[in-house]
Coordinates of N, CA and C in Angstrom, one line a residue:
M1 N 0.9 -1.0 -0.6 CA -0.1 0.3 -0.1 C 0.8 1.3 -0.5
T2 N 0.6 2.4 -0.7 CA 1.2 3.8 -0.7 C 0.2 4.7 0.1
H3 N 1.6 5.4 0.6 CA 1.3 6.4 1.6 C 1.5 7.4 1.1
Q4 N 0.5 8.3 0.8 CA 1.1 9.5 -0.2 C 1.0 10.8 0.8
V5 N 1.7 11.0 1.8 CA 1.8 12.7 2.1 C 1.5 13.5 1.9
H6 N 0.8 14.5 1.9 CA 0.7 16.1 1.5 C 1.2 17.1 1.8
Q7 N 1.6 18.2 1.7 CA 2.6 19.2 1.8 C 0.8 20.0 3.0
G8 N 1.3 20.4 3.9 CA 0.6 21.3 4.6 C -1.2 21.1 5.5
Q9 N -0.3 19.3 4.9 CA -1.5 18.4 6.3 C -1.4 18.1 7.4
R10 N -1.6 17.7 8.8 CA -1.4 17.0 9.1 C -1.7 15.5 10.2
Y11 N -0.7 15.7 10.6 CA -0.3 13.3 10.3 C 0.0 13.5 12.1
Q12 N -0.1 12.2 12.2 CA 0.2 11.8 13.5 C 0.8 10.4 13.5
C13 N 2.0 10.6 14.4 CA 2.7 9.4 15.2 C 3.3 9.1 16.2
G14 N 2.9 7.7 16.8 CA 2.7 7.4 18.0 C 1.8 9.1 18.6
Q15 N 2.5 9.2 19.5 CA 1.6 10.3 20.4 C 2.3 12.0 19.8
N16 N 3.1 12.0 18.6 CA 3.0 12.7 18.8 C 2.4 13.4 17.0
E17 N 1.7 14.9 17.3 CA 1.0 15.1 15.6 C 2.7 16.0 14.5
Y18 N 2.2 15.3 13.5 CA 3.2 16.7 12.7 C 2.8 17.3 11.8
L19 N 3.5 17.8 11.2 CA 3.1 19.1 9.5 C 4.1 19.0 8.8
A20 N 3.5 17.8 7.7 CA 4.5 17.8 6.3 C 4.9 19.1 5.5
Y21 N 6.3 18.9 6.0 CA 6.8 20.4 5.0 C 6.8 20.4 3.3
E22 N 6.5 19.3 2.8 CA 6.8 18.5 1.4 C 5.3 17.4 1.3
N23 N 5.7 16.9 0.0 CA 4.5 16.2 -0.8 C 5.8 14.5 -0.7
G24 N 4.5 13.7 -1.0 CA 6.1 12.9 -0.6 C 5.2 11.2 -0.8
A25 N 6.3 10.3 -1.1 CA 5.5 8.8 -0.6 C 6.8 8.0 -0.4
Q26 N 7.2 8.6 0.3 CA 8.7 7.7 0.6 C 9.0 8.1 1.6
V27 N 10.3 9.1 1.9 CA 10.9 10.1 2.7 C 10.2 11.8 2.9
V28 N 10.1 12.6 4.0 CA 9.2 13.3 4.2 C 10.1 14.2 4.7
Q29 N 10.1 15.3 4.4 CA 9.8 16.0 5.7 C 9.4 17.2 6.0
V30 N 8.7 17.1 8.1 CA 8.3 17.3 9.0 C 8.4 17.8 10.0
A31 N 7.6 18.5 10.6 CA 8.1 18.8 11.7 C 7.3 18.8 13.3
R32 N 7.0 17.9 13.7 CA 6.8 18.0 15.8 C 6.2 19.3 15.9
I33 N 5.1 19.5 15.7 CA 3.4 20.3 17.1 C 3.5 20.2 17.8
D34 N 4.2 21.0 18.5 CA 3.7 21.8 19.9 C 3.7 22.2 20.5
H35 N 1.7 22.5 21.1 CA 0.8 23.3 21.1 C 1.2 24.2 22.6
D36 N 2.2 23.0 23.7 CA 2.5 24.5 25.0 C 3.8 25.3 24.1
L37 N 4.5 25.4 23.4 CA 5.7 26.2 23.0 C 4.5 27.5 22.2
L38 N 5.6 28.9 22.3 CA 5.0 30.0 22.1 C 5.2 29.5 20.5
Y39 N 6.4 29.4 19.8 CA 6.0 29.2 18.2 C 6.2 27.0 18.2
P40 N 4.9 26.8 17.5 CA 4.9 25.2 18.3 C 5.7 25.0 17.7
L41 N 6.6 25.1 16.6 CA 6.8 23.8 15.4 C 7.9 23.6 16.0
H42 N 8.6 22.2 16.1 CA 10.2 22.1 16.2 C 10.8 22.3 14.5
A43 N 11.9 21.9 14.7 CA 13.1 21.5 14.2 C 12.6 20.3 13.0
P44 N 13.3 20.9 11.4 CA 12.6 19.7 10.5 C 12.8 18.6 11.2
I45 N 12.5 17.0 10.7 CA 13.0 15.8 10.6 C 12.1 15.1 9.6
L46 N 12.9 13.9 9.1 CA 13.0 13.4 7.9 C 11.9 11.9 8.7
L47 N 11.2 11.0 8.5 CA 10.2 10.3 8.5 C 9.5 9.3 7.7
H48 N 9.2 8.2 7.6 CA 8.8 7.5 6.3 C 7.3 8.5 6.3
A49 N 7.0 7.9 4.3 CA 5.6 8.3 4.7 C 4.7 6.9 5.5
S50 N 5.2 6.0 5.5 CA 4.0 4.9 5.8 C 3.9 5.2 7.7
Q51 N 5.1 5.9 7.9 CA 4.4 6.2 9.7 C 3.9 7.3 9.7
L52 N 3.1 7.7 9.4 CA 2.3 8.8 9.6 C 0.4 8.7 8.8
T53 N 0.2 8.4 10.4 CA -1.2 8.7 10.2 C -2.4 9.7 9.7
P54 N -3.0 10.4 8.5 CA -3.3 12.0 8.6 C -5.0 12.0 9.4
L55 N -4.8 13.6 10.1 CA -5.7 13.7 10.6 C -6.2 14.2 9.8
P56 N -7.9 14.4 10.1 CA -8.5 15.0 10.1 C -8.3 16.6 9.0
V57 N -9.0 17.2 9.4 CA -9.0 19.1 8.6 C -9.8 19.3 8.3
R58 N -10.3 20.5 8.7 CA -11.1 21.4 9.5 C -12.0 22.2 7.9
R59 N -11.0 22.4 7.1 CA -11.1 22.6 5.7 C -12.2 21.7 4.5
F60 N -11.7 20.3 5.3 CA -12.7 19.3 4.9 C -13.8 19.4 5.2
H61 N -14.1 19.7 6.9 CA -15.3 19.6 7.6 C -15.3 17.9 7.9
G62 N -13.6 18.5 8.7 CA -13.5 17.0 9.4 C -13.1 16.0 8.9
E63 N -13.2 15.8 7.5 CA -12.7 14.9 6.4 C -11.4 14.3 6.9
V64 N -10.5 13.0 6.3 CA -9.3 13.1 6.4 C -9.5 12.9 4.5
R65 N -8.2 14.0 3.7 CA -7.6 13.7 2.5 C -7.4 12.8 2.1

């Protein structure tokens, strides 16, 4: 199964939420979201697309892309 990651979409991996910085089906650059920080994005890291689960998006009426 091919996992496609879309830039600007939020994803979950384990207990953390991530924001995708790029599109891709293999290794993609993402930043962990931490709402306890003044600027909620951590430094970008690389994760494999298969590790990321898409989260619902408000602009799609709570649907997953």
